[in-house]
Amino acid sequence: FTGSIRLNVKGTNHFKNLNDVEKENFIEQMRIDIAKSIPVDGQRITYLNSKEVFVDFVKLLEVNDFMTALDFYNSTQFIDKKFGFEPTSNRWEEIKTIVQSYFDPITIGLIISLAFLLINLYFFGRYKNRMGCNTIVFKAALIILDIVNDISFIVTNEEYLQNIVFIICPILINTCLAFYIFIFETRKNPKFSDWFRENSKLAAIITLFSSGNIELLHLLDSNYAGYKLFSAPFSSKAIRWIFWGGFSNIFIEDLPQLIIQIIYVVSPNTGYNIFALSALITGSVILLIDVIGFIYDFIAKKQSIYINKVSRVE
C-alpha cells in the first residue's frame, strides 16, 4: 500500500524553515516514529506492503479528538489527522513488492520443477514421435493456467465481479461447441466413433478443460508421442470449427479479459495482488500466441491454395 499524509499548519511552517538536509532527516525520523506508533518493524514503513500495517496506521489517524501514539513523537505530532491517509497507486513498487513477497526460493523451485517437467514431456513426445505436435503440452499448460488465473482474479477482486460475464460466456460457448463437435463426429465420422468408444474418459476430461479454450481439443489429435490415445481422427469440418472457435475466443475472452486487467493495473487506489499480476502475464502471452498463430495459419492456408492451383495448371 502506498499513500500520502499531510502536515498540519504548525508542522508545515516548521518544515519550511528547515534546510534540505534537515528536511531529509525530518522525513526519515517521521518514518521511524510512525513505525514506533503502530508499532511495527521500521523496515515495513518504506512501503506499506502489509494490509495489517495499513489498517493500523489509518486507525491512528482517524482518532482526531484523542491522544494517540503519534502525538508522543516530535515528528509525527505534526501530522494532520483530519486529512488522514490518502492511498495512491504506485503500481511498479507494488509489483516489485509482490515479486519479492511471493517468489521465494520454494516458489521459484516449484516453477522451475514444473518448467522442467513440461520440457521433459515435450522431448519425450518428440523422441517417441517426431511427426506429432508435441508442443501441445506447453499450450495445454498455458490454457489451464490461464483458466485458474482468470477465476482467481475475479474471486479476489470483488469490485470486478460483474466482469465474470467475460469468463462465464466463453466457458458456455466453448463447452457447447466441444459437445457439438463430439456429437457430430461420433455420428458422421466412423473412424472417430471407434476412437471415441476406446477413449471416452479422456475425451470427457479434455471436454471439461476445453471450456476455457476450444483449441485444447487439439490435444486429442496431436499424435503426442505416437500414442493412439492422442490420435483422434477429427474430420476437416471439425478442425475448421475448432479453428474458428479459437479465433472467436480472441474477441469474446482473451481481449476483453486483458482489457479488464489493464484497466485494473492503471486504476488508482486499488491494491494489486499476485493473482492480478499472474492473470495479466498469462492473458498477454496467450493473446500474443493466438494472434501470431492465426496469422501463420492464414498464411499457410493461402500458400497451400496457391500450390494446389499451380499443380493443377501444370
Coordinates of C-alpha atoms in Angstrom, one line a residue:
F1 CA 0.0 0.0 0.0
T2 CA 1.2 3.5 -0.8
G3 CA -0.3 6.8 0.0
S4 CA 0.2 10.3 1.3
I5 CA -0.2 12.2 4.6
R6 CA -0.2 15.9 5.2
L7 CA 1.4 18.1 7.9
N8 CA -0.8 20.4 9.9
V9 CA -0.3 24.2 9.9
K10 CA 2.3 24.1 12.7
G11 CA 4.1 21.2 11.0
T12 CA 4.1 22.9 7.6
N13 CA 5.7 26.1 9.0
H14 CA 8.3 24.1 10.9
F15 CA 9.2 22.1 7.7
K16 CA 9.5 25.2 5.6
N17 CA 12.2 26.6 8.0
L18 CA 14.4 23.5 7.6
N19 CA 17.3 23.3 5.2
D20 CA 17.5 20.4 2.7
V21 CA 19.5 18.1 4.9
E22 CA 17.2 18.8 7.9
K23 CA 14.1 18.1 5.7
E24 CA 15.6 14.7 4.7
N25 CA 16.3 13.9 8.4
F26 CA 12.8 15.0 9.4
I27 CA 11.2 12.7 6.8
E28 CA 13.4 9.8 7.9
Q29 CA 12.7 10.4 11.6
M30 CA 8.9 10.5 10.8
R31 CA 9.2 7.1 9.1
I32 CA 10.8 5.8 12.3
D33 CA 8.3 7.4 14.6
I34 CA 5.3 6.1 12.6
A35 CA 6.8 2.6 12.9
K36 CA 7.0 3.0 16.7
S37 CA 3.5 4.4 16.9
I38 CA 1.8 1.5 15.0
P39 CA 4.0 -0.4 16.3
V40 CA 5.8 -2.3 13.5
D41 CA 9.3 -3.0 12.2
G42 CA 10.6 0.2 10.7
Q43 CA 11.7 -1.5 7.5
R44 CA 8.0 -2.2 6.7
I45 CA 7.2 1.5 6.5
T46 CA 9.3 2.1 3.4
Y47 CA 6.3 0.7 1.6
L48 CA 3.1 -0.1 3.4
N49 CA 3.0 -3.6 1.8
S50 CA 1.0 -5.2 4.5
K51 CA -2.7 -4.7 4.8
E52 CA -2.5 -5.0 8.6
V53 CA 0.1 -2.2 8.8
F54 CA -2.0 0.0 6.6
V55 CA -5.2 -0.6 8.7
D56 CA -3.4 0.1 12.0
F57 CA -1.9 3.3 10.7
V58 CA -5.2 4.6 9.4
K59 CA -6.9 3.9 12.8
L60 CA -4.3 6.1 14.5
L61 CA -5.2 8.9 12.1
E62 CA -8.9 8.5 12.4
V63 CA -8.9 9.3 16.2
N64 CA -8.9 13.1 15.8
D65 CA -10.0 14.1 19.3
F66 CA -7.9 11.8 21.3
M67 CA -4.2 11.4 22.1
T68 CA -2.6 8.6 20.2
A69 CA 0.9 7.3 19.9
L70 CA 1.5 9.7 17.1
D71 CA 1.3 12.6 19.5
F72 CA 4.2 11.5 21.6
Y73 CA 6.9 12.0 18.9
N74 CA 8.4 15.2 17.7
S75 CA 7.8 14.5 14.0
T76 CA 4.5 12.6 14.0
Q77 CA 2.8 15.2 16.2
F78 CA 2.8 17.5 13.1
I79 CA 0.7 15.0 11.0
D80 CA -2.7 16.4 10.0
K81 CA -5.2 13.8 11.3
K82 CA -8.2 15.4 9.6
F83 CA -6.5 14.9 6.3
G84 CA -5.8 11.3 7.2
F85 CA -4.1 8.9 4.8
E86 CA -4.8 9.2 1.1
P87 CA -4.0 6.0 -0.7
T88 CA -2.2 6.4 -4.0
S89 CA -1.3 4.0 -6.7
N90 CA 2.4 3.1 -7.3
R91 CA 2.0 0.0 -9.4
W92 CA 5.7 -0.5 -10.2
E93 CA 6.5 -0.6 -6.5
E94 CA 3.5 -2.8 -5.7
I95 CA 4.6 -5.3 -8.5
K96 CA 8.2 -5.3 -7.1
T97 CA 6.8 -6.0 -3.6
I98 CA 4.6 -8.8 -5.0
V99 CA 7.6 -10.4 -6.7
Q100 CA 9.7 -10.1 -3.6
S101 CA 7.0 -11.5 -1.3
Y102 CA 5.7 -14.4 -3.4
F103 CA 8.7 -15.5 -5.4
D104 CA 10.6 -17.1 -2.5
P105 CA 13.0 -20.0 -3.0
I106 CA 10.2 -22.5 -2.6
T107 CA 8.0 -20.9 -5.2
I108 CA 10.9 -20.4 -7.6
G109 CA 11.9 -24.1 -7.1
L110 CA 8.3 -25.1 -7.9
I111 CA 8.2 -23.1 -11.0
I112 CA 11.5 -24.5 -12.2
S113 CA 10.3 -28.0 -11.5
L114 CA 7.1 -27.5 -13.5
A115 CA 9.0 -26.0 -16.4
F116 CA 11.5 -28.9 -16.2
L117 CA 8.5 -31.4 -16.3
L118 CA 7.0 -29.7 -19.3
I119 CA 10.3 -29.7 -21.2
N120 CA 10.8 -33.3 -20.4
L121 CA 7.3 -34.2 -21.6
Y122 CA 8.0 -32.3 -24.9
F123 CA 11.3 -34.1 -25.5
F124 CA 9.7 -37.4 -24.6
G125 CA 6.9 -36.9 -27.1
R126 CA 9.5 -35.8 -29.7
Y127 CA 11.6 -38.9 -29.0
K128 CA 8.6 -41.2 -29.4
N129 CA 7.1 -39.4 -32.4
R130 CA 8.9 -36.6 -34.2
M131 CA 5.9 -36.1 -36.5
G132 CA 3.5 -35.3 -33.7
C133 CA 2.5 -31.9 -32.5
N134 CA 4.4 -32.3 -29.2
T135 CA 4.4 -28.5 -28.4
I136 CA 0.8 -29.0 -27.4
V137 CA 2.0 -29.8 -23.9
F138 CA 3.1 -26.1 -23.5
K139 CA -0.1 -24.7 -24.9
A140 CA -2.3 -27.1 -22.7
A141 CA -0.4 -26.0 -19.6
L142 CA -0.8 -22.3 -20.5
I143 CA -4.5 -22.7 -21.2
I144 CA -5.2 -24.4 -17.9
L145 CA -3.0 -21.8 -16.0
D146 CA -5.0 -19.0 -17.7
I147 CA -8.3 -20.5 -16.6
V148 CA -7.1 -20.8 -13.0
N149 CA -5.7 -17.2 -13.1
D150 CA -8.8 -15.7 -14.6
I151 CA -11.1 -17.3 -12.0
S152 CA -8.7 -16.3 -9.1
F153 CA -8.6 -12.7 -10.4
I154 CA -12.3 -12.3 -10.3
V155 CA -12.7 -14.1 -6.9
T156 CA -10.0 -12.0 -5.2
N157 CA -11.1 -8.7 -6.7
E158 CA -14.8 -8.2 -5.8
E159 CA -15.1 -4.8 -7.5
Y160 CA -14.6 -6.6 -10.8
L161 CA -17.1 -9.4 -10.0
Q162 CA -19.5 -8.1 -12.6
N163 CA -17.0 -8.9 -15.3
I164 CA -17.4 -12.6 -14.6
V165 CA -19.6 -12.5 -17.7
F166 CA -16.4 -12.5 -19.8
I167 CA -15.5 -15.8 -18.1
I168 CA -18.9 -17.5 -18.0
C169 CA -19.9 -16.7 -21.6
P170 CA -16.7 -18.1 -23.2
I171 CA -16.9 -21.2 -21.0
L172 CA -20.5 -21.8 -22.1
I173 CA -19.7 -21.2 -25.8
N174 CA -16.6 -23.4 -25.7
T175 CA -18.4 -26.2 -23.8
C176 CA -21.4 -26.2 -26.2
L177 CA -19.1 -26.2 -29.2
A178 CA -17.0 -29.1 -27.8
F179 CA -20.1 -31.2 -27.2
Y180 CA -21.4 -30.4 -30.6
I181 CA -18.1 -31.4 -32.2
F182 CA -18.1 -34.7 -30.3
I183 CA -21.7 -35.5 -31.1
F184 CA -21.2 -34.6 -34.8
E185 CA -18.1 -36.7 -35.1
T186 CA -19.5 -39.8 -33.4
R187 CA -22.5 -39.7 -35.8
K188 CA -20.8 -38.7 -39.0
N189 CA -17.3 -39.9 -38.7
P190 CA -17.0 -43.8 -38.2
K191 CA -13.2 -43.6 -37.5
F192 CA -13.7 -41.0 -34.8
S193 CA -16.6 -43.0 -33.4
D194 CA -14.3 -46.1 -33.0
W195 CA -11.6 -43.9 -31.3
F196 CA -14.2 -42.3 -29.0
R197 CA -15.5 -45.7 -27.7
E198 CA -12.0 -46.6 -26.6
N199 CA -11.1 -43.2 -25.2
S200 CA -14.3 -41.7 -23.9
K201 CA -12.9 -40.9 -20.4
L202 CA -10.0 -38.9 -21.9
A203 CA -12.5 -37.2 -24.2
A204 CA -14.6 -36.2 -21.2
I205 CA -11.6 -34.7 -19.3
I206 CA -10.5 -32.7 -22.3
T207 CA -14.0 -31.5 -22.9
L208 CA -14.1 -30.2 -19.4
F209 CA -10.8 -28.3 -19.8
S210 CA -11.6 -27.1 -23.3
S211 CA -14.3 -25.0 -21.8
G212 CA -11.5 -22.5 -21.2
N213 CA -10.3 -22.7 -24.8
I214 CA -11.7 -24.9 -27.5
E215 CA -8.2 -25.3 -29.0
L216 CA -7.4 -27.7 -26.2
L217 CA -9.3 -30.3 -28.3
H218 CA -6.2 -30.4 -30.5
L219 CA -4.5 -32.3 -27.7
L220 CA -6.6 -35.3 -28.8
D221 CA -5.4 -35.2 -32.4
S222 CA -1.8 -34.0 -31.6
N223 CA -0.3 -37.5 -32.1
Y224 CA 1.7 -36.8 -29.0
A225 CA 4.4 -39.4 -28.5
G226 CA 2.6 -41.6 -31.1
Y227 CA 0.0 -42.7 -28.6
K228 CA -3.3 -43.8 -30.1
L229 CA -4.8 -42.0 -27.1
F230 CA -3.8 -38.7 -28.7
S231 CA -4.6 -39.7 -32.3
A232 CA -8.3 -38.7 -32.7
P233 CA -9.2 -38.7 -36.4
F234 CA -11.1 -35.4 -36.5
S235 CA -12.8 -34.6 -39.8
S236 CA -11.9 -31.5 -41.7
K237 CA -15.2 -29.9 -40.7
A238 CA -14.4 -30.4 -37.0
I239 CA -11.0 -29.0 -37.4
R240 CA -12.5 -25.9 -39.1
W241 CA -14.9 -25.5 -36.2
I242 CA -12.1 -25.7 -33.7
F243 CA -10.1 -23.1 -35.7
W244 CA -12.9 -20.6 -35.8
G245 CA -13.9 -21.3 -32.2
G246 CA -10.4 -20.5 -31.2
F247 CA -10.4 -17.4 -33.4
S248 CA -13.6 -16.1 -31.8
N249 CA -12.1 -16.7 -28.3
I250 CA -9.7 -13.8 -29.0
F251 CA -12.7 -11.4 -29.2
I252 CA -15.0 -12.9 -26.6
E253 CA -12.5 -13.9 -24.0
D254 CA -8.8 -13.1 -24.4
L255 CA -9.1 -9.4 -25.5
P256 CA -11.9 -8.4 -23.0
Q257 CA -10.2 -10.0 -20.1
L258 CA -6.9 -8.4 -21.0
I259 CA -8.6 -5.0 -21.2
I260 CA -10.1 -5.6 -17.8
Q261 CA -6.7 -6.5 -16.3
I262 CA -5.1 -3.4 -17.9
I263 CA -7.8 -1.2 -16.6
Y264 CA -7.2 -2.7 -13.1
V265 CA -3.5 -2.2 -13.2
V266 CA -3.8 1.5 -14.2
S267 CA -6.7 2.2 -11.8
P268 CA -5.8 4.4 -8.8
N269 CA -6.4 3.4 -5.2
T270 CA -6.7 -0.3 -5.8
G271 CA -4.4 -2.8 -4.2
Y272 CA -2.6 -5.1 -6.5
N273 CA -2.0 -8.8 -5.9
I274 CA -0.3 -11.9 -7.2
F275 CA -3.5 -13.2 -9.0
A276 CA -3.9 -9.9 -10.9
L277 CA -0.3 -9.9 -12.0
S278 CA -0.3 -13.6 -13.0
A279 CA -3.6 -13.1 -14.9
L280 CA -2.1 -10.1 -16.8
I281 CA 1.0 -12.1 -17.7
T282 CA -0.7 -15.2 -18.9
G283 CA -3.5 -13.3 -20.6
S284 CA -0.9 -11.2 -22.6
V285 CA 1.1 -14.3 -23.6
I286 CA -2.0 -16.3 -24.7
L287 CA -3.3 -13.4 -26.7
L288 CA 0.0 -12.9 -28.4
I289 CA 0.4 -16.6 -29.2
D290 CA -3.1 -16.8 -30.5
V291 CA -2.8 -13.8 -32.8
I292 CA 0.6 -14.9 -34.2
G293 CA -0.7 -18.5 -34.6
F294 CA -3.8 -17.5 -36.5
I295 CA -1.7 -15.2 -38.8
Y296 CA 0.7 -18.1 -39.5
D297 CA -2.3 -20.5 -40.2
F298 CA -3.8 -18.0 -42.6
I299 CA -0.5 -17.6 -44.5
A300 CA -0.1 -21.4 -44.6
K301 CA -3.6 -21.9 -46.0
K302 CA -3.1 -19.3 -48.6
Q303 CA 0.2 -20.8 -49.6
S304 CA -1.4 -24.3 -49.8
I305 CA -4.2 -23.0 -52.0
Y306 CA -1.6 -21.3 -54.3
I307 CA 0.4 -24.5 -54.6
N308 CA -2.7 -26.5 -55.4
K309 CA -3.6 -24.1 -58.2
V310 CA -0.1 -24.2 -59.6
S311 CA -0.2 -28.0 -59.6
R312 CA -3.5 -28.1 -61.4
V313 CA -2.1 -25.8 -64.1
E314 CA 0.9 -27.9 -64.7

